[in-house]
Short mmCIF file of N, CA and C in Angstrom, two decimals:
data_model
loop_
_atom_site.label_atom_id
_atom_site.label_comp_id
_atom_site.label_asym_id
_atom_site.label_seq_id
_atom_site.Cartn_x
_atom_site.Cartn_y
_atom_site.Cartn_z
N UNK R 1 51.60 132.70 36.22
CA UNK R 1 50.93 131.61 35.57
C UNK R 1 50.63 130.52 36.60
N UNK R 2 49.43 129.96 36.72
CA UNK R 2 49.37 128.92 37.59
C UNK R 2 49.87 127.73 37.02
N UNK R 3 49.60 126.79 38.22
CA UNK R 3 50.47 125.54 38.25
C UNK R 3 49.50 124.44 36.85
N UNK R 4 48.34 124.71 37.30
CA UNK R 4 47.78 124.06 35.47
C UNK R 4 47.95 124.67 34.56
N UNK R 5 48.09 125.53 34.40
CA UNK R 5 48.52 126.12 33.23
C UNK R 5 49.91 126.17 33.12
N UNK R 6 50.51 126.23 33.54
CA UNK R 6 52.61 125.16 33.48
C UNK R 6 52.29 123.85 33.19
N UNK R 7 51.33 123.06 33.69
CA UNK R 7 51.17 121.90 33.45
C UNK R 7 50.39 121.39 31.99
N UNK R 8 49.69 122.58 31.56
CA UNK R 8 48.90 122.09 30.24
C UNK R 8 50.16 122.15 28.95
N UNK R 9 51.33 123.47 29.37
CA UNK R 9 51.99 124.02 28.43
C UNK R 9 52.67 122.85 28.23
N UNK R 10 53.55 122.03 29.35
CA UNK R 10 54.65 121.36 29.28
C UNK R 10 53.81 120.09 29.05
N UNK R 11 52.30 119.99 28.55
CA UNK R 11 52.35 118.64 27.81
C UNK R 11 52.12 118.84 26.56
N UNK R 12 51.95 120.53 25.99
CA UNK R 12 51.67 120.33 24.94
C UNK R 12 52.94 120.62 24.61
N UNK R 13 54.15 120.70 25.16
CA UNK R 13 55.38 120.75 24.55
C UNK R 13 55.83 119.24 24.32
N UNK R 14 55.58 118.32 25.25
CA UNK R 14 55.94 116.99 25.44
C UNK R 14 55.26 116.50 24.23
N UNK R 15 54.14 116.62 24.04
CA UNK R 15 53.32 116.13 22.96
C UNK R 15 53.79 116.68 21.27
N UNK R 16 54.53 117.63 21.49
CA UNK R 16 55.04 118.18 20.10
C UNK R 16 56.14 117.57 19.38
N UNK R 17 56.70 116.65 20.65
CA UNK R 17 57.88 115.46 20.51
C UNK R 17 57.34 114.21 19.96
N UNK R 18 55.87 113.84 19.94
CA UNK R 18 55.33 112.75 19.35
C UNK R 18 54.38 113.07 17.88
N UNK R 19 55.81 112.23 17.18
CA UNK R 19 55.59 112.77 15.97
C UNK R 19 54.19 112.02 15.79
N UNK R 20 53.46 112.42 14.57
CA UNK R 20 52.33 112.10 14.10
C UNK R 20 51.64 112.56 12.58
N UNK R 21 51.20 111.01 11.90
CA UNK R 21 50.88 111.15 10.62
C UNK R 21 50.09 112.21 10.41
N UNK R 22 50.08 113.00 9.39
CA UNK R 22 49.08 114.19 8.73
C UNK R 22 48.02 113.71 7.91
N UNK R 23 46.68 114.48 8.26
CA UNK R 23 45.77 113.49 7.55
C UNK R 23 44.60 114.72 7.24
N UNK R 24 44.02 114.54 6.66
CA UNK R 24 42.57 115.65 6.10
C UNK R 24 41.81 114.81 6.10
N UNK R 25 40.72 115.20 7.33
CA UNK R 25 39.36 114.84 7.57
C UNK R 25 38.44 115.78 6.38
N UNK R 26 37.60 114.65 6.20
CA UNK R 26 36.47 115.37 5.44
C UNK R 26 35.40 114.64 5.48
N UNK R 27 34.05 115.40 5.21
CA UNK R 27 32.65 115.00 5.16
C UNK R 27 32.10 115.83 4.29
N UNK R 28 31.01 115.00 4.10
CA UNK R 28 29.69 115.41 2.76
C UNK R 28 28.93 115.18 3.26
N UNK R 29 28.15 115.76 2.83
CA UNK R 29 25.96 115.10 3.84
C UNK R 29 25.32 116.18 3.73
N UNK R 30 24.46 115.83 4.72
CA UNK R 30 23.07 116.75 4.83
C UNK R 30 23.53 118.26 5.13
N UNK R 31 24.33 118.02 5.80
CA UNK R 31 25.03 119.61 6.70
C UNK R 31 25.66 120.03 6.10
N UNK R 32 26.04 119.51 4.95
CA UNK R 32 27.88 120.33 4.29
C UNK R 32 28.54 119.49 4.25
N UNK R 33 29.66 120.42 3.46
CA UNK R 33 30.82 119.30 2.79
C UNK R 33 31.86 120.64 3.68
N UNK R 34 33.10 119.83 4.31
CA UNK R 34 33.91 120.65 5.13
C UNK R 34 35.21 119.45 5.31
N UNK R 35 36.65 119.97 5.66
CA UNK R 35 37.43 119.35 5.77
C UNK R 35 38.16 119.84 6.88
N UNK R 36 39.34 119.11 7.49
CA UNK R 36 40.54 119.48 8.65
C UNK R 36 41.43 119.12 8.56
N UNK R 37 42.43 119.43 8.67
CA UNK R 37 43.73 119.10 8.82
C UNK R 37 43.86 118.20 10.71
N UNK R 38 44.20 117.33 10.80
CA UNK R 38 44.28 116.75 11.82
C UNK R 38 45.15 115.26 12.12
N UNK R 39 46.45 115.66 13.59
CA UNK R 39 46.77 114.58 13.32
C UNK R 39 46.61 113.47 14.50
N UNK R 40 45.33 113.95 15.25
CA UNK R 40 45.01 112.99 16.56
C UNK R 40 43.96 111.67 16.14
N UNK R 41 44.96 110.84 15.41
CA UNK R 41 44.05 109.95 14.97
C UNK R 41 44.85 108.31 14.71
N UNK R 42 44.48 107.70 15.30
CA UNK R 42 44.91 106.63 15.79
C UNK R 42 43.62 105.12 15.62
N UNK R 43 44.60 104.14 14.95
CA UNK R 43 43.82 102.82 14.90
C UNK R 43 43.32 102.58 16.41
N UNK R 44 42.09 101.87 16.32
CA UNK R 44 41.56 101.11 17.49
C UNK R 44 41.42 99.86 17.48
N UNK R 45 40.76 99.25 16.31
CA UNK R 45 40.99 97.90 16.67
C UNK R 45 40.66 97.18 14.76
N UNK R 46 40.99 96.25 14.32
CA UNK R 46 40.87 95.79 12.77
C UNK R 46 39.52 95.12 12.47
N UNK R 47 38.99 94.58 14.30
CA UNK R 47 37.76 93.67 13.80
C UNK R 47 36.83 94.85 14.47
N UNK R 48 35.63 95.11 14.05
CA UNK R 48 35.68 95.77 13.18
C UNK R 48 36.59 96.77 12.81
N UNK R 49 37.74 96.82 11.08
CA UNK R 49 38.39 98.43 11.67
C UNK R 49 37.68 99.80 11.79
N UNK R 50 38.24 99.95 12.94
CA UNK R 50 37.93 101.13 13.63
C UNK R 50 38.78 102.16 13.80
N UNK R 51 38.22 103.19 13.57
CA UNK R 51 39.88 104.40 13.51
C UNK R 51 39.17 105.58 14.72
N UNK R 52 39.97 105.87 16.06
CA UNK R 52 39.47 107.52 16.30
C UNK R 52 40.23 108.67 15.99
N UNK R 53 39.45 109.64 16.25
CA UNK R 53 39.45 110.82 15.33
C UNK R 53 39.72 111.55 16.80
N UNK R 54 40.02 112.99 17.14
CA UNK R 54 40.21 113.88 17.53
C UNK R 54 39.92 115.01 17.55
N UNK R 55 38.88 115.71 17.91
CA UNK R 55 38.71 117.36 17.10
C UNK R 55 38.39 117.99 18.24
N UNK R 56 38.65 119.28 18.22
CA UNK R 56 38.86 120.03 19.78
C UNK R 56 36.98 120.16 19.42
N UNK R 57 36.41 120.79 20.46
CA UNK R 57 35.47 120.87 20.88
C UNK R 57 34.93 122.70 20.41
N UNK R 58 35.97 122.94 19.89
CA UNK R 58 35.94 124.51 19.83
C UNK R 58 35.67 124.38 18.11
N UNK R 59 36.02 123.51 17.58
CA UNK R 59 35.89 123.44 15.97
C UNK R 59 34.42 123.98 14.97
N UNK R 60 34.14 124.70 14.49
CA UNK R 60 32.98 125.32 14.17
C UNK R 60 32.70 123.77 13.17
N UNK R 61 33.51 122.54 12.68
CA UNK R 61 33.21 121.64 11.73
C UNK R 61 32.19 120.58 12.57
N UNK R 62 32.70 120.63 13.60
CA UNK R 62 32.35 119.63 14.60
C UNK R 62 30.77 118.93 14.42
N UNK R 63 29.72 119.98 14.50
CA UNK R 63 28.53 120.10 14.04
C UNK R 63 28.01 118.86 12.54
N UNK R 64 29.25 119.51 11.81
CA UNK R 64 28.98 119.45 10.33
C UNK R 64 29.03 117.36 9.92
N UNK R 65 30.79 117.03 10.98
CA UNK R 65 30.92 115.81 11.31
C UNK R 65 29.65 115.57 11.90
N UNK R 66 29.09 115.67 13.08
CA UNK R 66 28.33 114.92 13.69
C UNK R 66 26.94 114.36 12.74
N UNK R 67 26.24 115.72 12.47
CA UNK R 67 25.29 115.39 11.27
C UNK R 67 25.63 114.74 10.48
N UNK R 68 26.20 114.98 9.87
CA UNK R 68 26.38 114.02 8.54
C UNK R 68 26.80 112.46 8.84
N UNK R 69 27.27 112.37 10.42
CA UNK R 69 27.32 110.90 10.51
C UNK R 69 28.22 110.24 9.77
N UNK R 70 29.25 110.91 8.79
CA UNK R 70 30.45 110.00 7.88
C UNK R 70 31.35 111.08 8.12
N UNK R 71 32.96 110.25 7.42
CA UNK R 71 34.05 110.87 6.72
C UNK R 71 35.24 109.98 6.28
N UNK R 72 36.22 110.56 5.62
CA UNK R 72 36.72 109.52 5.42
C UNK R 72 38.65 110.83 6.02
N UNK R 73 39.19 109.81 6.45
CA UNK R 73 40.21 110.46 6.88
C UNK R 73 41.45 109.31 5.46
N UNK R 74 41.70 110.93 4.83
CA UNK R 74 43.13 110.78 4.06
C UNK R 74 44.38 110.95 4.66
N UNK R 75 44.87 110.01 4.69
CA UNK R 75 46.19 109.85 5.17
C UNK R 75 47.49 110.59 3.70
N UNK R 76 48.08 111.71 4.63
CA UNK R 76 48.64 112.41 3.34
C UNK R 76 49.97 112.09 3.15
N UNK R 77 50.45 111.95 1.59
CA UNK R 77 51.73 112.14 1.30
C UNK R 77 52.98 113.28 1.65
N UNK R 78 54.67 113.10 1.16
CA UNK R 78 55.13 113.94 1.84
C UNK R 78 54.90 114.97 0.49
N UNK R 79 54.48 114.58 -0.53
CA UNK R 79 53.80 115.83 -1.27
C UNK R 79 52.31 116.26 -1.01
N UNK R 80 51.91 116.55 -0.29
CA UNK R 80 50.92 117.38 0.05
C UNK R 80 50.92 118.27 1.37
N UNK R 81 51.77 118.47 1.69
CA UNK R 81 52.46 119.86 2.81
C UNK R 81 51.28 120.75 2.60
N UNK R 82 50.97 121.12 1.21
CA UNK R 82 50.76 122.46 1.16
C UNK R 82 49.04 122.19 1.36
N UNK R 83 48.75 121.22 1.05
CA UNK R 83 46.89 120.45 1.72
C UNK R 83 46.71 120.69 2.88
N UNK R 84 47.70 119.91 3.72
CA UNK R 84 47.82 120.24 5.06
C UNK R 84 47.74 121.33 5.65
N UNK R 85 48.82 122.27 4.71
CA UNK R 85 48.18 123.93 5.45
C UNK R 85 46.99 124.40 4.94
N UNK R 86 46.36 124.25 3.76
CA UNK R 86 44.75 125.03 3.28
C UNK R 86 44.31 124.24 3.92
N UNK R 87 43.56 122.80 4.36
CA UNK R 87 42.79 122.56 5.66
C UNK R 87 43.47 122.75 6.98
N UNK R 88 44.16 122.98 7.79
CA UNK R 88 44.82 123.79 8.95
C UNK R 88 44.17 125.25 9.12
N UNK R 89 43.99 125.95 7.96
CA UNK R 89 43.57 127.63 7.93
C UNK R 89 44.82 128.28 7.73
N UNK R 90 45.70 127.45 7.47
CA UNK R 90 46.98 128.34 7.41
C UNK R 90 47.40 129.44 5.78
N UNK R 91 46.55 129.14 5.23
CA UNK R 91 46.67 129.85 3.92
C UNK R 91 45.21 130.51 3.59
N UNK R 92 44.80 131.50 3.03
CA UNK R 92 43.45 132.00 2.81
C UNK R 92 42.53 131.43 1.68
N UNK R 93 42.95 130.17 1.70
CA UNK R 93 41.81 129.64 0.44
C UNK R 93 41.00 129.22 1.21
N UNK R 94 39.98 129.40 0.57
CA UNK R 94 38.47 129.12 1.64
C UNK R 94 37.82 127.83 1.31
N UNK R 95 37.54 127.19 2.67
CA UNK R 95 36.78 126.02 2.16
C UNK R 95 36.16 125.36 0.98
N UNK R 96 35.54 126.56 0.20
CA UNK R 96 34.94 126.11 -0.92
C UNK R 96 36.10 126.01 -1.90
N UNK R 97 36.61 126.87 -2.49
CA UNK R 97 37.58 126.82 -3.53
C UNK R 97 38.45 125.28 -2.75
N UNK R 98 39.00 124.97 -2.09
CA UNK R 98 39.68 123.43 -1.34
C UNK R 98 39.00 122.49 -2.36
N UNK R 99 37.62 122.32 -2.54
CA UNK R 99 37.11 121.12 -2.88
C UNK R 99 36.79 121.40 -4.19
N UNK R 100 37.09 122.47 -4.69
CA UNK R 100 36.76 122.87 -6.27
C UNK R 100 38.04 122.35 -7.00
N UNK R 101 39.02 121.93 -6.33
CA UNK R 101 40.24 121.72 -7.24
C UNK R 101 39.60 119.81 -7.74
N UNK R 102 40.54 119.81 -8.90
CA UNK R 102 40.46 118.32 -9.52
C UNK R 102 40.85 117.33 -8.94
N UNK R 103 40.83 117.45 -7.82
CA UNK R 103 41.71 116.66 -6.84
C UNK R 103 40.93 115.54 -6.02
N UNK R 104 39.71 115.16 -6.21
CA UNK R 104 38.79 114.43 -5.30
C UNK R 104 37.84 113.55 -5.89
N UNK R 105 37.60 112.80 -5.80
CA UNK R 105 36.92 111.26 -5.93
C UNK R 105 35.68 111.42 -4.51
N UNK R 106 34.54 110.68 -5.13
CA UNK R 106 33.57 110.97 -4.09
C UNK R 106 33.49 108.69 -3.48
N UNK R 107 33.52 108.48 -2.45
CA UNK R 107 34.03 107.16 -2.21
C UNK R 107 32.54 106.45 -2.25
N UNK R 108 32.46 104.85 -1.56
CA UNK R 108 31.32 104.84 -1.77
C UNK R 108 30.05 104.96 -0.50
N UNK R 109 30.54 106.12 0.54
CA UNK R 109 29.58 106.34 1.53
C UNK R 109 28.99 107.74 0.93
N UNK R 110 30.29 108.33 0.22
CA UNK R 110 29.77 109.71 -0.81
C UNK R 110 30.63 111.23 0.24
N UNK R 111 31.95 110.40 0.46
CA UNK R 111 32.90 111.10 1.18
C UNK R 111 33.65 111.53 0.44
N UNK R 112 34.28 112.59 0.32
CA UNK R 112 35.33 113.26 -0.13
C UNK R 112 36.82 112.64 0.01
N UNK R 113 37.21 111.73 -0.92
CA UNK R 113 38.42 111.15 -1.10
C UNK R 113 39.76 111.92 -1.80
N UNK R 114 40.39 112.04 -1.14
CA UNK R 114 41.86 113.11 -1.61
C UNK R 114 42.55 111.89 -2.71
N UNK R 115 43.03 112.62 -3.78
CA UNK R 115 43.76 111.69 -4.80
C UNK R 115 45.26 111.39 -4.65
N UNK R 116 45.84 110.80 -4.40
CA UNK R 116 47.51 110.98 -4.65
C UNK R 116 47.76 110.74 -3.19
N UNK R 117 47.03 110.15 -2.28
CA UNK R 117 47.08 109.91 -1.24
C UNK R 117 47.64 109.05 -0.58
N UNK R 118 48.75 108.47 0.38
CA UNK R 118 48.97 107.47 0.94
C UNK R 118 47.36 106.14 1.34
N UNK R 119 46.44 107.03 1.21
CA UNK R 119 45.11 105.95 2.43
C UNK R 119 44.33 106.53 2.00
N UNK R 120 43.08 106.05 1.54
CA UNK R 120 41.77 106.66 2.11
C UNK R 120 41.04 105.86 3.07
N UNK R 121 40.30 105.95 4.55
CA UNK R 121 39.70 105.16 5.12
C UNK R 121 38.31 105.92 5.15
N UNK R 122 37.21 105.42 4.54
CA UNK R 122 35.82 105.77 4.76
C UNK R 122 34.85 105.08 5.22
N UNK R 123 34.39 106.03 6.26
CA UNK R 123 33.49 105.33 7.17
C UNK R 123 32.49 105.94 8.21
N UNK R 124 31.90 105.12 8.87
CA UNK R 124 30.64 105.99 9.58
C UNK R 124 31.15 106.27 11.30
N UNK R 125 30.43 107.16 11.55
CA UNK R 125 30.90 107.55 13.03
C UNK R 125 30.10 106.75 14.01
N UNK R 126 30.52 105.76 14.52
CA UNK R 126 29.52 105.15 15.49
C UNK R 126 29.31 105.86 16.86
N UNK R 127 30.30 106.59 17.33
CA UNK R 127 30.29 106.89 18.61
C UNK R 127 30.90 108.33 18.85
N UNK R 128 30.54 109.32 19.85
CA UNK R 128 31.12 110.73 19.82
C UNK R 128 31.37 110.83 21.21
N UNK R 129 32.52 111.23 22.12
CA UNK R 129 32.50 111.50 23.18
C UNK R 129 33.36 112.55 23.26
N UNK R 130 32.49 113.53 25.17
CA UNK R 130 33.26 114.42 25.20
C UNK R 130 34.48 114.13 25.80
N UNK R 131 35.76 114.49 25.80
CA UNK R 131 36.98 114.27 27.35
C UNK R 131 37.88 115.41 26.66
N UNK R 132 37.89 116.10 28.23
CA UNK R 132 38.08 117.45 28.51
C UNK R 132 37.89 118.47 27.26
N UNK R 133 38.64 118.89 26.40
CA UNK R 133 38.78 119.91 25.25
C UNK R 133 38.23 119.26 23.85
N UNK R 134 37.75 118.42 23.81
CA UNK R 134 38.10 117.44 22.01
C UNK R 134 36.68 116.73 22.40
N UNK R 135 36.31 116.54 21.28
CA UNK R 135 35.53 115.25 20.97
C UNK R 135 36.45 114.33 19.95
N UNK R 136 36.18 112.79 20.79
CA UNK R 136 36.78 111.95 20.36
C UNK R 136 35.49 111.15 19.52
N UNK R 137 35.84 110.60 18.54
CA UNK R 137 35.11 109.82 17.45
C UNK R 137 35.45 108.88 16.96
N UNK R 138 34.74 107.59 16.95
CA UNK R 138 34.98 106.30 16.94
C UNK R 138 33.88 106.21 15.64
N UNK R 139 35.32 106.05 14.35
CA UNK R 139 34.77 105.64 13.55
C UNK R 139 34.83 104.32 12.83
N UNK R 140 34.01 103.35 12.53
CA UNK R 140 34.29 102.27 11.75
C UNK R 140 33.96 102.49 10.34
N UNK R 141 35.00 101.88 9.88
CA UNK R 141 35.47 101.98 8.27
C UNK R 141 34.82 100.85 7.50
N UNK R 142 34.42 101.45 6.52
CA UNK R 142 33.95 100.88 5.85
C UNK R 142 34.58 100.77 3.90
N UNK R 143 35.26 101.43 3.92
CA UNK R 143 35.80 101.09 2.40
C UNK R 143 37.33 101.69 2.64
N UNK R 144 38.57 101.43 2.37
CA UNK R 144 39.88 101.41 2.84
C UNK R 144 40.59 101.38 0.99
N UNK R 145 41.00 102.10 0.74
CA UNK R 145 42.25 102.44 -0.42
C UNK R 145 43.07 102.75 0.21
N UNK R 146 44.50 101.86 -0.31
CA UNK R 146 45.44 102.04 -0.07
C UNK R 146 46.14 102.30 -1.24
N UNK R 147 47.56 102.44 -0.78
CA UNK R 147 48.55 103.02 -2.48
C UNK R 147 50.25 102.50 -1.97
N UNK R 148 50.92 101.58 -2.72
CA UNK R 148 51.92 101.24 -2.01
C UNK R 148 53.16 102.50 -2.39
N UNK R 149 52.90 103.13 -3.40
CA UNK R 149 54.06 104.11 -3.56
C UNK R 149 53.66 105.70 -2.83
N UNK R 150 54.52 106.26 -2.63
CA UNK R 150 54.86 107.53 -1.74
C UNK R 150 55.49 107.54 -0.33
N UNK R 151 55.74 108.74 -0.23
CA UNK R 151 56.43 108.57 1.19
C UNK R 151 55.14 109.17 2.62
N UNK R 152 56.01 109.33 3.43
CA UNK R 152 55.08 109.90 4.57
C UNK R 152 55.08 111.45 4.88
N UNK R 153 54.11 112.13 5.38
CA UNK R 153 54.35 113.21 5.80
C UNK R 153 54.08 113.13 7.43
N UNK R 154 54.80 114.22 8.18
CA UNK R 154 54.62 113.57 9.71
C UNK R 154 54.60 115.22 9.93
N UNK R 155 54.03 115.28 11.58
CA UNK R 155 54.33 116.77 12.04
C UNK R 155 54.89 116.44 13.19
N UNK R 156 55.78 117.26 13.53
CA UNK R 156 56.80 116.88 14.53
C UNK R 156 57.61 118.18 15.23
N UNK R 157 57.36 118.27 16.27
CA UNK R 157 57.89 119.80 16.88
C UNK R 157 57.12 121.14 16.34
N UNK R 158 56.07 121.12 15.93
CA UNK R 158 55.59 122.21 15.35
C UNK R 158 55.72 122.12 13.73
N UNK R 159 56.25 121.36 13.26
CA UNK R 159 56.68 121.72 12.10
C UNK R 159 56.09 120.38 10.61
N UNK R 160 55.78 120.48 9.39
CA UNK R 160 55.94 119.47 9.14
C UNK R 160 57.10 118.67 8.26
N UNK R 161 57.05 117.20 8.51
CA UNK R 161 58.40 116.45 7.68
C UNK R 161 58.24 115.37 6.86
N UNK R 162 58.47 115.13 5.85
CA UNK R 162 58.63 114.06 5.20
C UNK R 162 59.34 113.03 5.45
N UNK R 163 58.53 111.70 5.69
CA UNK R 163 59.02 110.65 5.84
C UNK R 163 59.40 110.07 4.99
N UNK R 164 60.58 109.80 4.83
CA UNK R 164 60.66 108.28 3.39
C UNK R 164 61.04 106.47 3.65
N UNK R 165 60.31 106.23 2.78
CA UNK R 165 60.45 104.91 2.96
C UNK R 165 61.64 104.24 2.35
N UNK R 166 62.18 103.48 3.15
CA UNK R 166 63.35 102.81 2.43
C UNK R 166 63.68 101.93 1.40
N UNK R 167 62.39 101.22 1.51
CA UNK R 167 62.31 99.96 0.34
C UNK R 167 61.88 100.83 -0.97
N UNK R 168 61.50 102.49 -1.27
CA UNK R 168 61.17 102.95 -1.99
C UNK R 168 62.70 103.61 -2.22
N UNK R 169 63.83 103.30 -1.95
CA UNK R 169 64.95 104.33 -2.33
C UNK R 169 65.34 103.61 -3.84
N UNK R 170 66.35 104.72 -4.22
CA UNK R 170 66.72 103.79 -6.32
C UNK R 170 68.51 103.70 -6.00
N UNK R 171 68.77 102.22 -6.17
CA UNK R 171 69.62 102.33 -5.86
C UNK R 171 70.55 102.57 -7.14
N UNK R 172 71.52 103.63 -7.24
CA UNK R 172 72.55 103.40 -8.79
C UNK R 172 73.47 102.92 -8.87
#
């Protein structure tokens, strides 16, 4: 094995140590309606808020984001594990049947909003860049639901975990 390739492994091992919120990207538009499981996504700045996005460069959705120019990234509860794996590909329900369930609210850019959600942030993609493997996407938000009850879901070492919040515990 060469020395970059020891070097790509041991950051994506390093990187498996930084835990990170679980979230389902989705878009509607001209191109299609398509979703992802993804957790490379990080605030940028509040004035305007701005959120980027992450998606490898290899993603057959990639396309689908760019056209359509929107999405809104749901930030998921620690009950929705099993969301996380049907957009991941980890289970065989197919894209279409995903968005056929009763589960979705259309927001007001006309994005696919997940229900029971910690967040919805919807908004337009101002900016797309390549760096190295991913296109990174700089989106500003434009309509933001929040929900003060539920806990967190996180992925962490490969795996995913439920976060809980403390001020949400019952005390007897």
């Amino acid at each position: 094995m060469s020395v970059e390739n020891k070097h790509r492994l041991r950051f994506r091992d390093a990187m498996a140590s930084l835990s990170a919120a679980v979230n389902i990207i989705t878009t509607d538009g001209s191109a299609g309606r398509c979703g992802m499981t993804a957790t490379a996504v990080c605030s940028v700045t509040d004035t305007p808020p701005t959120l980027m996005v992450c998606i490898n460069r290899n993603s057959t959705m990639n396309p689908v984001f760019q056209e359509n120019g929107r999405l809104c990234v749901n930030i998921l509860n620690h009950e929705q594990e099993l969301m996380a794996r049907h957009f991941a590909g980890m289970t065989s329900v197919s894209m279409e049947e995903r968005f056929k369930w009763d589960i979705w609210k259309t927001g007001i850019l006309g994005q696919p909003l997940l229900q029971g959600t910690l967040a919805n942030l919807e908004g337009c993609i101002k900016q797309v860049q390549e760096v190295g493997t991913h296109y990174v996407y700089l989106v500003e938000i434009k309509q933001i639901i929040v929900r003060e009850e539920g806990h967190g879901l996180i992925y962490f070492k490969r795996d995913f975990h439920p976060v809980m919040d403390k001020s949400m515990t019952v005390v007897v």
